[in-house]
Tab-separated table of C-alpha atoms in Angstrom:
chain	number	residue	atom	x	y	z
A	1	MET	CA	19.850	34.500	-4.094
A	2	LYS	CA	17.519	32.335	-6.163
A	3	GLN	CA	14.636	30.816	-4.241
A	4	ILE	CA	12.346	27.854	-4.877
A	5	GLN	CA	9.063	28.936	-3.331
A	6	VAL	CA	6.614	26.355	-2.063
A	7	GLY	CA	2.885	26.726	-1.464
A	8	LEU	CA	1.441	24.125	0.910
A	9	ILE	CA	-2.222	23.077	0.987
A	10	GLY	CA	-2.973	21.329	4.261
A	11	PHE	CA	-1.094	21.883	7.518
A	12	GLY	CA	-1.935	18.556	9.124
A	13	THR	CA	0.459	15.861	10.282
A	14	VAL	CA	2.402	15.477	7.039
A	15	GLY	CA	2.163	19.191	6.239
A	16	ARG	CA	3.821	19.983	9.560
A	17	GLY	CA	6.424	17.316	8.827
A	18	LEU	CA	7.299	18.969	5.511
A	19	ALA	CA	7.413	22.451	7.057
A	20	GLN	CA	9.654	21.235	9.875
A	21	THR	CA	11.944	19.402	7.445
A	22	LEU	CA	12.397	22.476	5.232
A	23	TYR	CA	13.036	24.609	8.329
A	24	GLU	CA	15.511	22.264	10.030
A	25	GLN	CA	17.362	21.325	6.841
A	26	LYS	CA	17.441	24.830	5.346
A	27	ASP	CA	21.243	25.214	5.327
A	28	ARG	CA	21.879	21.652	4.157
A	29	LEU	CA	19.416	22.037	1.288
A	30	LEU	CA	21.014	25.342	0.299
A	31	ARG	CA	24.390	23.609	0.009
A	32	LYS	CA	22.888	20.762	-2.000
A	33	VAL	CA	20.515	22.689	-4.254
A	34	GLY	CA	22.257	26.036	-4.696
A	35	ALA	CA	19.067	27.919	-3.889
A	36	GLU	CA	16.861	28.469	-0.862
A	37	VAL	CA	13.895	26.110	-0.663
A	38	VAL	CA	11.330	28.303	1.046
A	39	LEU	CA	7.883	27.548	2.419
A	40	ALA	CA	6.225	30.754	1.296
A	41	GLN	CA	2.497	30.203	1.803
A	42	VAL	CA	0.151	27.785	3.554
A	43	ALA	CA	-3.550	27.246	2.862
A	44	ASP	CA	-5.517	25.522	5.601
A	45	THR	CA	-9.171	25.956	6.509
A	46	SER	CA	-8.723	25.182	10.203
A	47	ALA	CA	-5.346	26.676	11.155
A	48	GLU	CA	-5.664	30.082	12.808
A	49	SER	CA	-1.895	30.544	13.059
A	50	LEU	CA	1.388	28.790	12.306
A	51	PRO	CA	4.150	27.876	14.789
A	52	GLU	CA	6.498	30.723	15.680
A	53	GLN	CA	9.346	29.540	13.435
A	54	PHE	CA	7.055	30.021	10.430
A	55	SER	CA	6.102	33.611	11.232
A	56	ASP	CA	7.250	34.758	7.774
A	57	VAL	CA	4.974	32.271	6.004
A	58	LYS	CA	1.695	33.632	4.666
A	59	LEU	CA	-1.384	31.810	5.973
A	60	THR	CA	-4.676	31.719	4.112
A	61	LYS	CA	-7.865	29.697	4.152
A	62	ASP	CA	-8.233	29.992	0.359
A	63	ALA	CA	-6.058	27.690	-1.778
A	64	ASN	CA	-6.800	29.883	-4.818
A	65	GLU	CA	-4.457	32.495	-3.360
A	66	ILE	CA	-1.612	30.016	-3.771
A	67	PHE	CA	-2.547	29.235	-7.378
A	68	ALA	CA	-2.711	32.965	-8.175
A	69	ASN	CA	0.603	33.773	-6.480
A	70	PRO	CA	3.132	34.231	-9.331
A	71	ASP	CA	6.087	33.586	-7.012
A	72	ILE	CA	5.003	30.075	-6.059
A	73	ASP	CA	6.952	27.459	-8.028
A	74	ILE	CA	5.658	24.262	-6.441
A	75	VAL	CA	2.261	23.488	-4.899
A	76	VAL	CA	2.212	20.688	-2.314
A	77	GLU	CA	-1.181	19.017	-1.744
A	78	LEU	CA	-1.403	17.255	1.641
A	79	ILE	CA	-5.100	17.292	2.488
A	80	GLY	CA	-5.769	13.745	1.255
A	81	GLY	CA	-9.013	12.292	-0.080
A	82	MET	CA	-10.564	12.784	-3.510
A	83	GLU	CA	-12.175	16.198	-3.353
A	84	PRO	CA	-11.238	18.977	-3.158
A	85	ALA	CA	-7.749	17.457	-3.567
A	86	ARG	CA	-8.336	16.508	-7.215
A	87	THR	CA	-9.643	19.973	-8.034
A	88	PHE	CA	-6.732	21.642	-6.251
A	89	VAL	CA	-4.112	19.510	-8.012
A	90	LEU	CA	-5.611	20.120	-11.456
A	91	GLU	CA	-6.030	23.830	-10.714
A	92	ALA	CA	-2.367	24.118	-9.725
A	93	ILE	CA	-1.317	22.302	-12.899
A	94	ASN	CA	-3.513	24.528	-15.059
A	95	HIS	CA	-1.830	27.571	-13.467
A	96	GLY	CA	1.543	26.212	-14.551
A	97	LYS	CA	2.602	25.157	-11.063
A	98	HIS	CA	4.534	21.990	-10.352
A	99	VAL	CA	2.771	19.665	-7.909
A	100	VAL	CA	3.876	17.376	-5.098
A	101	THR	CA	1.368	15.106	-3.367
A	102	ALA	CA	1.301	12.210	-0.913
A	103	ASN	CA	-2.250	11.324	-1.945
A	104	LYS	CA	-2.169	7.653	-2.966
A	105	ALA	CA	-5.976	7.370	-3.060
A	106	LEU	CA	-6.197	10.260	-5.516
A	107	LEU	CA	-3.465	8.906	-7.786
A	108	SER	CA	-4.804	5.342	-7.794
A	109	VAL	CA	-8.167	6.601	-9.058
A	110	HIS	CA	-7.450	9.845	-10.965
A	111	GLY	CA	-3.759	9.413	-11.736
A	112	LYS	CA	-4.239	9.111	-15.506
A	113	GLU	CA	-6.106	12.426	-15.651
A	114	ILE	CA	-3.567	14.195	-13.435
A	115	PHE	CA	-0.442	12.966	-15.221
A	116	GLU	CA	-1.908	13.750	-18.641
A	117	ALA	CA	-2.755	17.287	-17.472
A	118	ALA	CA	0.820	17.717	-16.187
A	119	VAL	CA	2.263	16.685	-19.557
A	120	ALA	CA	-0.078	19.074	-21.385
A	121	ASN	CA	1.036	21.963	-19.148
A	122	ASN	CA	4.745	20.964	-19.067
A	123	VAL	CA	4.894	20.707	-15.288
A	124	GLU	CA	6.051	17.950	-12.973
A	125	VAL	CA	4.138	15.852	-10.447
A	126	GLY	CA	6.106	14.385	-7.535
A	127	PHE	CA	4.518	11.644	-5.432
A	128	GLU	CA	7.318	9.853	-3.556
A	129	ALA	CA	5.406	10.020	-0.264
A	130	SER	CA	2.352	8.254	-1.714
A	131	VAL	CA	3.964	4.827	-1.247
A	132	GLY	CA	6.147	3.711	1.631
A	133	GLY	CA	6.309	6.931	3.660
A	134	GLY	CA	9.999	7.705	4.081
A	135	ILE	CA	11.188	4.768	1.928
A	136	PRO	CA	12.453	6.053	-1.473
A	137	VAL	CA	10.501	3.393	-3.342
A	138	ILE	CA	9.135	5.539	-6.203
A	139	LYS	CA	12.541	6.958	-7.101
A	140	SER	CA	14.153	3.537	-6.858
A	141	LEU	CA	11.573	2.004	-9.177
A	142	LYS	CA	11.410	4.703	-11.841
A	143	GLU	CA	15.124	5.595	-11.874
A	144	GLY	CA	17.299	3.041	-10.077
A	145	LEU	CA	15.570	0.073	-11.736
A	146	VAL	CA	14.874	1.791	-15.060
A	147	ALA	CA	16.887	-0.775	-17.060
A	148	ASN	CA	14.870	-3.709	-15.706
A	149	ARG	CA	11.801	-5.567	-16.805
A	150	ILE	CA	10.022	-5.787	-13.453
A	151	ASN	CA	8.913	-9.387	-13.023
A	152	SER	CA	7.152	-8.983	-9.694
A	153	ILE	CA	6.219	-6.604	-6.892
A	154	MET	CA	5.500	-7.929	-3.432
A	155	GLY	CA	5.355	-6.152	-0.124
A	156	ILE	CA	3.990	-5.062	3.209
A	157	MET	CA	2.696	-1.578	2.482
A	158	ASN	CA	0.505	-0.676	5.435
A	159	GLY	CA	2.076	-0.132	8.851
A	160	THR	CA	-1.230	-0.261	10.744
A	161	ALA	CA	-2.158	-3.709	9.430
A	162	ASN	CA	1.368	-4.961	10.014
A	163	TYR	CA	1.378	-3.594	13.572
A	164	ILE	CA	-1.912	-5.376	14.311
A	165	LEU	CA	-0.772	-8.704	12.863
A	166	THR	CA	2.557	-8.459	14.715
A	167	LYS	CA	0.799	-7.869	18.046
A	168	MET	CA	-1.608	-10.737	17.380
A	169	THR	CA	1.333	-12.998	16.544
A	170	ASP	CA	3.587	-12.025	19.448
A	171	HIS	CA	0.938	-11.783	22.185
A	172	GLY	CA	-2.015	-13.889	20.999
A	173	VAL	CA	-4.413	-10.942	21.358
A	174	PRO	CA	-7.648	-10.893	19.275
A	175	PHE	CA	-7.951	-8.506	16.332
A	176	ASP	CA	-10.491	-6.185	17.992
A	177	GLU	CA	-8.318	-5.666	21.082
A	178	VAL	CA	-5.175	-4.966	19.082
A	179	LEU	CA	-7.075	-2.552	16.835
A	180	LYS	CA	-8.317	-0.623	19.873
A	181	ASP	CA	-4.754	-0.441	21.215
A	182	ALA	CA	-3.476	0.736	17.816
A	183	GLN	CA	-6.102	3.478	17.731
A	184	GLU	CA	-5.193	4.635	21.242
A	185	GLN	CA	-1.510	4.815	20.264
A	186	GLY	CA	-2.235	6.667	17.043
A	187	PHE	CA	-1.211	3.836	14.702
A	188	ALA	CA	-4.791	3.401	13.449
A	189	GLU	CA	-7.471	5.898	12.466
A	190	ALA	CA	-10.836	6.150	14.221
A	191	ASP	CA	-12.251	4.584	11.025
A	192	PRO	CA	-9.577	1.967	10.232
A	193	ALA	CA	-11.304	0.392	7.217
A	194	TYR	CA	-8.806	1.654	4.619
A	195	ASP	CA	-5.938	0.115	6.584
A	196	VAL	CA	-7.356	-3.188	7.851
A	197	GLU	CA	-9.478	-4.001	4.789
A	198	GLY	CA	-6.496	-3.633	2.458
A	199	ILE	CA	-7.708	-0.564	0.558
A	200	ASP	CA	-4.728	1.627	1.461
A	201	THR	CA	-2.371	-1.138	0.335
A	202	THR	CA	-4.294	-1.457	-2.923
A	203	HIS	CA	-3.890	2.281	-3.624
A	204	LYS	CA	-0.131	1.871	-3.293
A	205	LEU	CA	0.088	-1.274	-5.392
A	206	ALA	CA	-1.821	0.452	-8.221
A	207	ILE	CA	0.757	3.267	-8.255
A	208	LEU	CA	3.736	0.891	-8.224
A	209	MET	CA	2.262	-1.275	-10.975
A	210	THR	CA	1.694	1.770	-13.181
A	211	ILE	CA	5.365	2.734	-12.906
A	212	ALA	CA	6.713	-0.814	-13.100
A	213	TYR	CA	4.763	-1.958	-16.146
A	214	GLY	CA	3.935	1.237	-18.036
A	215	LYS	CA	0.185	0.647	-17.726
A	216	HIS	CA	-2.378	2.922	-16.074
A	217	VAL	CA	-3.509	0.584	-13.286
A	218	HIS	CA	-6.661	1.691	-11.444
A	219	LEU	CA	-7.708	0.864	-7.887
A	220	ASP	CA	-10.566	-1.279	-9.253
A	221	ASP	CA	-8.166	-3.500	-11.213
A	222	ILE	CA	-6.844	-5.090	-8.005
A	223	ASN	CA	-8.541	-7.865	-6.011
A	224	THR	CA	-8.563	-6.771	-2.350
A	225	GLU	CA	-9.141	-8.601	0.946
A	226	GLY	CA	-8.413	-7.390	4.481
A	227	ILE	CA	-7.327	-8.861	7.803
A	228	SER	CA	-10.411	-8.323	9.977
A	229	ASN	CA	-11.389	-12.026	9.811
A	230	ILE	CA	-8.002	-13.270	11.038
A	231	LYS	CA	-8.213	-14.778	14.542
A	232	PRO	CA	-5.547	-15.857	17.063
A	233	ILE	CA	-6.252	-19.490	16.175
A	234	ASP	CA	-5.155	-18.771	12.577
A	235	ILE	CA	-1.997	-17.101	13.878
A	236	GLU	CA	-1.259	-20.181	16.011
A	237	PHE	CA	-1.776	-22.620	13.159
A	238	ALA	CA	0.457	-20.461	10.946
A	239	ARG	CA	3.158	-20.725	13.607
A	240	GLU	CA	2.808	-24.516	13.625
A	241	PHE	CA	3.278	-24.550	9.875
A	242	GLY	CA	6.412	-22.377	10.123
A	243	CYS	CA	4.669	-19.263	8.792
A	244	ARG	CA	3.601	-15.763	9.824
A	245	ILE	CA	0.471	-14.077	8.482
A	246	LYS	CA	1.099	-10.808	6.637
A	247	LEU	CA	-1.110	-8.512	4.575
A	248	LEU	CA	0.711	-8.657	1.243
A	249	ALA	CA	0.421	-6.748	-1.997
A	250	ILE	CA	1.392	-9.068	-4.851
A	251	SER	CA	1.776	-8.391	-8.557
A	252	ARG	CA	3.463	-10.465	-11.231
A	253	HIS	CA	4.173	-9.801	-14.875
A	254	HIS	CA	2.831	-12.643	-17.030
A	255	GLY	CA	3.724	-11.266	-20.438
A	256	GLU	CA	0.511	-9.828	-21.831
A	257	TYR	CA	-1.315	-10.072	-18.478
A	258	LEU	CA	-0.634	-8.634	-15.015
A	259	GLU	CA	-1.472	-10.326	-11.738
A	260	ALA	CA	-2.747	-7.928	-9.049
A	261	ARG	CA	-3.959	-8.818	-5.543
A	262	VAL	CA	-3.913	-7.721	-1.900
A	263	HIS	CA	-4.803	-10.205	0.845
A	264	PRO	CA	-3.634	-11.905	4.049
A	265	THR	CA	-0.923	-14.424	3.232
A	266	MET	CA	0.868	-17.144	5.154
A	267	VAL	CA	4.555	-16.364	4.630
A	268	PRO	CA	7.235	-18.960	5.521
A	269	THR	CA	9.463	-17.665	8.319
A	270	SER	CA	12.470	-18.252	6.050
A	271	HIS	CA	11.169	-15.511	3.709
A	272	MET	CA	12.488	-11.988	4.289
A	273	LEU	CA	8.977	-10.486	4.388
A	274	ALA	CA	7.942	-12.758	7.283
A	275	ASN	CA	10.318	-10.855	9.553
A	276	ILE	CA	9.079	-7.315	8.826
A	277	ASN	CA	7.270	-6.426	12.036
A	278	GLY	CA	5.538	-3.577	13.843
A	279	ALA	CA	4.671	-0.459	11.846
A	280	TYR	CA	7.438	-1.039	9.310
A	281	ASN	CA	6.927	-1.495	5.564
A	282	ALA	CA	8.976	-3.490	3.082
A	283	ILE	CA	8.659	-3.597	-0.702
A	284	HIS	CA	10.324	-6.309	-2.757
A	285	PHE	CA	10.995	-6.083	-6.496
A	286	ASN	CA	12.365	-8.698	-8.846
A	287	GLY	CA	13.969	-7.358	-12.021
A	288	ASP	CA	15.317	-9.379	-14.907
A	289	THR	CA	18.691	-7.615	-14.673
A	290	VAL	CA	19.117	-6.738	-11.002
A	291	GLY	CA	17.441	-9.764	-9.434
A	292	ASN	CA	15.864	-9.260	-5.995
A	293	VAL	CA	15.706	-5.845	-4.277
A	294	LEU	CA	14.157	-5.151	-0.850
A	295	LEU	CA	13.393	-1.648	0.448
A	296	TYR	CA	12.571	-1.341	4.165
A	297	GLY	CA	11.615	1.455	6.539
A	298	LEU	CA	8.852	3.389	8.255
A	299	GLY	CA	5.877	3.602	5.942
A	300	ALA	CA	4.133	6.514	7.650
A	301	GLY	CA	4.554	9.238	10.243
A	302	MET	CA	5.032	12.988	10.273
A	303	MET	CA	8.778	13.182	9.727
A	304	PRO	CA	9.413	10.125	7.496
A	305	THR	CA	6.617	11.186	5.131
A	306	GLY	CA	7.662	14.833	5.376
A	307	SER	CA	11.145	13.729	4.325
A	308	ALA	CA	9.752	12.061	1.197
A	309	VAL	CA	7.683	15.126	0.277
A	310	ALA	CA	10.767	17.329	0.727
A	311	ALA	CA	12.731	15.025	-1.605
A	312	ASP	CA	10.186	15.651	-4.366
A	313	VAL	CA	10.315	19.388	-3.754
A	314	VAL	CA	14.120	19.341	-4.047
A	315	ASP	CA	14.063	17.197	-7.219
A	316	ILE	CA	11.639	19.563	-8.916
A	317	GLY	CA	13.537	22.615	-7.630
A	318	ARG	CA	16.780	21.297	-9.128
A	319	ASN	CA	15.053	20.716	-12.445
A	320	ILE	CA	13.672	24.258	-12.421
A	321	LEU	CA	17.151	25.688	-11.764
A	322	CYS	CA	18.668	23.633	-14.581
A	323	SER	CA	15.772	24.237	-17.005
A	324	SER	CA	15.309	20.478	-17.260
A	325	VAL	CA	11.661	20.043	-16.310
A	326	ASN	CA	10.340	16.535	-17.014
A	327	ARG	CA	13.841	15.175	-17.655
A	328	VAL	CA	12.639	12.041	-15.823
A	329	PRO	CA	9.051	11.129	-16.806
A	330	ALA	CA	6.747	11.036	-13.783
A	331	LEU	CA	5.840	7.394	-14.436
A	332	SER	CA	9.276	6.385	-15.798
A	333	TYR	CA	7.797	5.472	-19.191
A	334	LEU	CA	7.304	8.257	-21.734
A	335	PRO	CA	3.625	9.301	-21.663
A	336	GLU	CA	2.950	8.098	-25.200
A	337	ASN	CA	4.183	4.626	-24.263
A	338	ILE	CA	1.809	4.071	-21.335
A	339	GLY	CA	-1.176	1.889	-22.163
A	340	SER	CA	-4.086	0.117	-20.507
A	341	PRO	CA	-3.508	-3.036	-18.452
A	342	LYS	CA	-4.830	-6.525	-18.953
A	343	ILE	CA	-5.389	-8.003	-15.497
A	344	SER	CA	-5.406	-11.769	-14.970
A	345	PRO	CA	-8.762	-12.909	-13.533
A	346	MET	CA	-8.455	-13.846	-9.874
A	347	SER	CA	-10.203	-17.114	-10.696
A	348	GLU	CA	-7.076	-18.235	-12.569
A	349	LEU	CA	-4.737	-17.880	-9.582
A	350	THR	CA	-3.027	-21.062	-8.406
A	351	CYS	CA	-1.266	-21.443	-5.047
A	352	PRO	CA	-1.421	-23.573	-1.877
A	353	TYR	CA	-4.218	-22.740	0.595
A	354	TYR	CA	-4.968	-22.872	4.313
A	355	PHE	CA	-8.596	-23.588	5.264
A	356	ARG	CA	-10.104	-23.367	8.742
A	357	ILE	CA	-13.530	-24.975	8.747
A	358	THR	CA	-15.750	-24.732	11.843
A	359	ALA	CA	-18.121	-27.689	12.087
A	360	LEU	CA	-19.893	-29.987	14.530
A	361	ASP	CA	-17.754	-33.018	15.341
A	362	LYS	CA	-19.928	-35.781	13.945
A	363	PRO	CA	-19.070	-39.006	12.123
A	364	GLY	CA	-18.611	-38.543	8.391
A	365	VAL	CA	-18.086	-34.766	8.458
A	366	LEU	CA	-14.418	-34.911	7.556
A	367	ALA	CA	-15.109	-37.449	4.810
A	368	THR	CA	-17.808	-35.179	3.367
A	369	ILE	CA	-15.487	-32.179	3.347
A	370	ALA	CA	-12.685	-34.214	1.777
A	371	GLY	CA	-15.137	-35.408	-0.856
A	372	ILE	CA	-16.044	-31.828	-1.770
A	373	PHE	CA	-12.384	-30.899	-2.189
A	374	ASN	CA	-11.792	-34.029	-4.273
A	375	LYS	CA	-14.786	-33.183	-6.452
A	376	HIS	CA	-13.139	-29.834	-7.323
A	377	ALA	CA	-9.698	-31.379	-7.917
A	378	ILE	CA	-8.149	-29.889	-4.761
A	379	SER	CA	-5.450	-32.144	-3.358
A	380	ILE	CA	-5.212	-32.176	0.446
A	381	LYS	CA	-1.715	-31.997	1.927
A	382	SER	CA	-2.558	-32.291	5.632
A	383	VAL	CA	-5.473	-32.189	8.104
A	384	ILE	CA	-5.450	-31.092	11.758
A	385	GLN	CA	-8.326	-31.418	14.220
A	386	LYS	CA	-7.292	-30.748	17.813
A	387	SER	CA	-10.426	-31.175	19.923
A	388	ARG	CA	-13.301	-33.623	19.946
A	389	HIS	CA	-16.781	-33.193	21.422
A	390	GLU	CA	-19.895	-33.978	19.479
A	391	LEU	CA	-21.894	-31.105	20.951
A	392	ASP	CA	-19.327	-28.344	20.291
A	393	PRO	CA	-18.091	-27.009	16.952
A	394	VAL	CA	-14.439	-27.782	16.257
A	395	SER	CA	-11.862	-26.269	13.939
A	396	ILE	CA	-10.785	-28.504	11.094
A	397	VAL	CA	-7.638	-27.112	9.497
A	398	ILE	CA	-6.713	-28.288	6.023
A	399	LEU	CA	-3.659	-27.403	3.963
A	400	SER	CA	-3.898	-27.975	0.230
A	401	HIS	CA	-1.305	-28.505	-2.426
A	402	THR	CA	-1.368	-25.940	-5.243
A	403	ALA	CA	-4.997	-25.365	-6.170
A	404	ASN	CA	-7.058	-23.184	-8.494
A	405	GLU	CA	-8.844	-20.154	-6.996
A	406	ALA	CA	-12.107	-20.808	-8.846
A	407	ALA	CA	-12.166	-24.384	-7.545
A	408	VAL	CA	-11.381	-23.159	-4.034
A	409	GLN	CA	-14.269	-20.679	-4.098
A	410	ALA	CA	-16.672	-23.329	-5.357
A	411	SER	CA	-15.540	-25.769	-2.665
A	412	ILE	CA	-15.948	-23.228	0.135
A	413	ALA	CA	-19.455	-22.373	-1.045
A	414	GLU	CA	-20.446	-26.052	-0.820
A	415	ILE	CA	-18.744	-26.599	2.538
A	416	ASP	CA	-20.320	-23.516	4.130
A	417	ALA	CA	-23.749	-24.703	2.974
A	418	LEU	CA	-23.435	-27.934	5.005
A	419	ASP	CA	-25.756	-28.113	8.027
A	420	VAL	CA	-22.852	-29.116	10.276
A	421	CYS	CA	-20.794	-26.002	9.473
A	422	THR	CA	-21.411	-23.252	12.017
A	423	GLU	CA	-19.184	-20.452	10.697
A	424	LYS	CA	-17.892	-19.318	7.347
A	425	THR	CA	-14.692	-21.010	6.274
A	426	VAL	CA	-11.524	-18.961	6.648
A	427	LYS	CA	-9.239	-19.162	3.619
A	428	ILE	CA	-5.659	-17.865	3.556
A	429	ARG	CA	-3.349	-18.166	0.569
A	430	ILE	CA	0.144	-19.502	1.214
A	431	LEU	CA	3.340	-18.060	-0.227
A	432	THR	CA	5.731	-20.789	-1.332
A	433	ASP	CA	9.400	-20.804	-0.287
A	434	ASP	CA	10.653	-20.038	-3.788
A	435	GLU	CA	8.479	-16.944	-4.366
């Protein structure tokens, strides 16, 4: 019987999830594919042995043995990071092996190089698990929505950040305490910067934008802000305004230019994304033909991500069996039709804003702050100041009507320079009901 043989680099959490999926679903995949999908070899520098059910799988510490193995059809890279992952992926491609990876960081930085190498060597690159864990977001975007001009992408793409914000919202716990809890439960890494500072979300948005718009979007093209400055007081004010704070990835198609940003956002509770809680992800697309589409599910974890990796392996295996390699272009657009993006400057963004200004409660302070906003043509919608004591700093919360980002930044710089201001101003952009 024909076999599709898989070589796996990295037997960590997701690697074990893939191995377990292929083992548990062996008979089902045989009935669906018409060939055995077999994990034939594993390369891992730290594993001394594999679980008993994988006793027939060859184990090596040298990934080059997988590249040199003529029976291996597909190489799966699951070690993460830039190097040696980039070298391994390119080496596999140059040996004529198809590649599957969950490495969003690698693709958001070196994707152009990798996809061009795959085209030159007539092999496929699968990367479903790089965005959304077990949610079939890549396949939906590049195949299910292929007839659409994608007008916008918006979503919650990091389960750790969403878990932290949900706990802060539901229990009023400070960021640092929730982060510690998330680390103890395994939702957050020992070094959580990629998750809480928005970098992981930015990796994913870059990949989705590349597929959606047919432009090679790089990590550095996207303005990124994290959630580490959000405090329970901001959560409480958001609640008063009928909003929840979420770390959103947002991109819009403005004809020649693309909007690209990741940051905390006040989302009206009437919006579907406001009600995505815990470690769940949700990605929303708007297409000119289909309208609004929302994909929801677990964005990480051993088995959900392993499921997505297995889906890529099966897709490529089917193409091998039918001699139809690269029937669906990796990035949906034909390679020759993918160009370079023009990204709208962040300074041109317009939206409503939330400001929390910490200042001494003295006569004239509010008038001075209002004067600065007026100077920069920022129209104030409402002002809240809950406590009053001249010796203690107070929080002055201001909501603006739609304002320009450049004007907002200039205003904040002036306000923070005032002698009466004791902390840096917190700024959160607000999503409008019709977005």
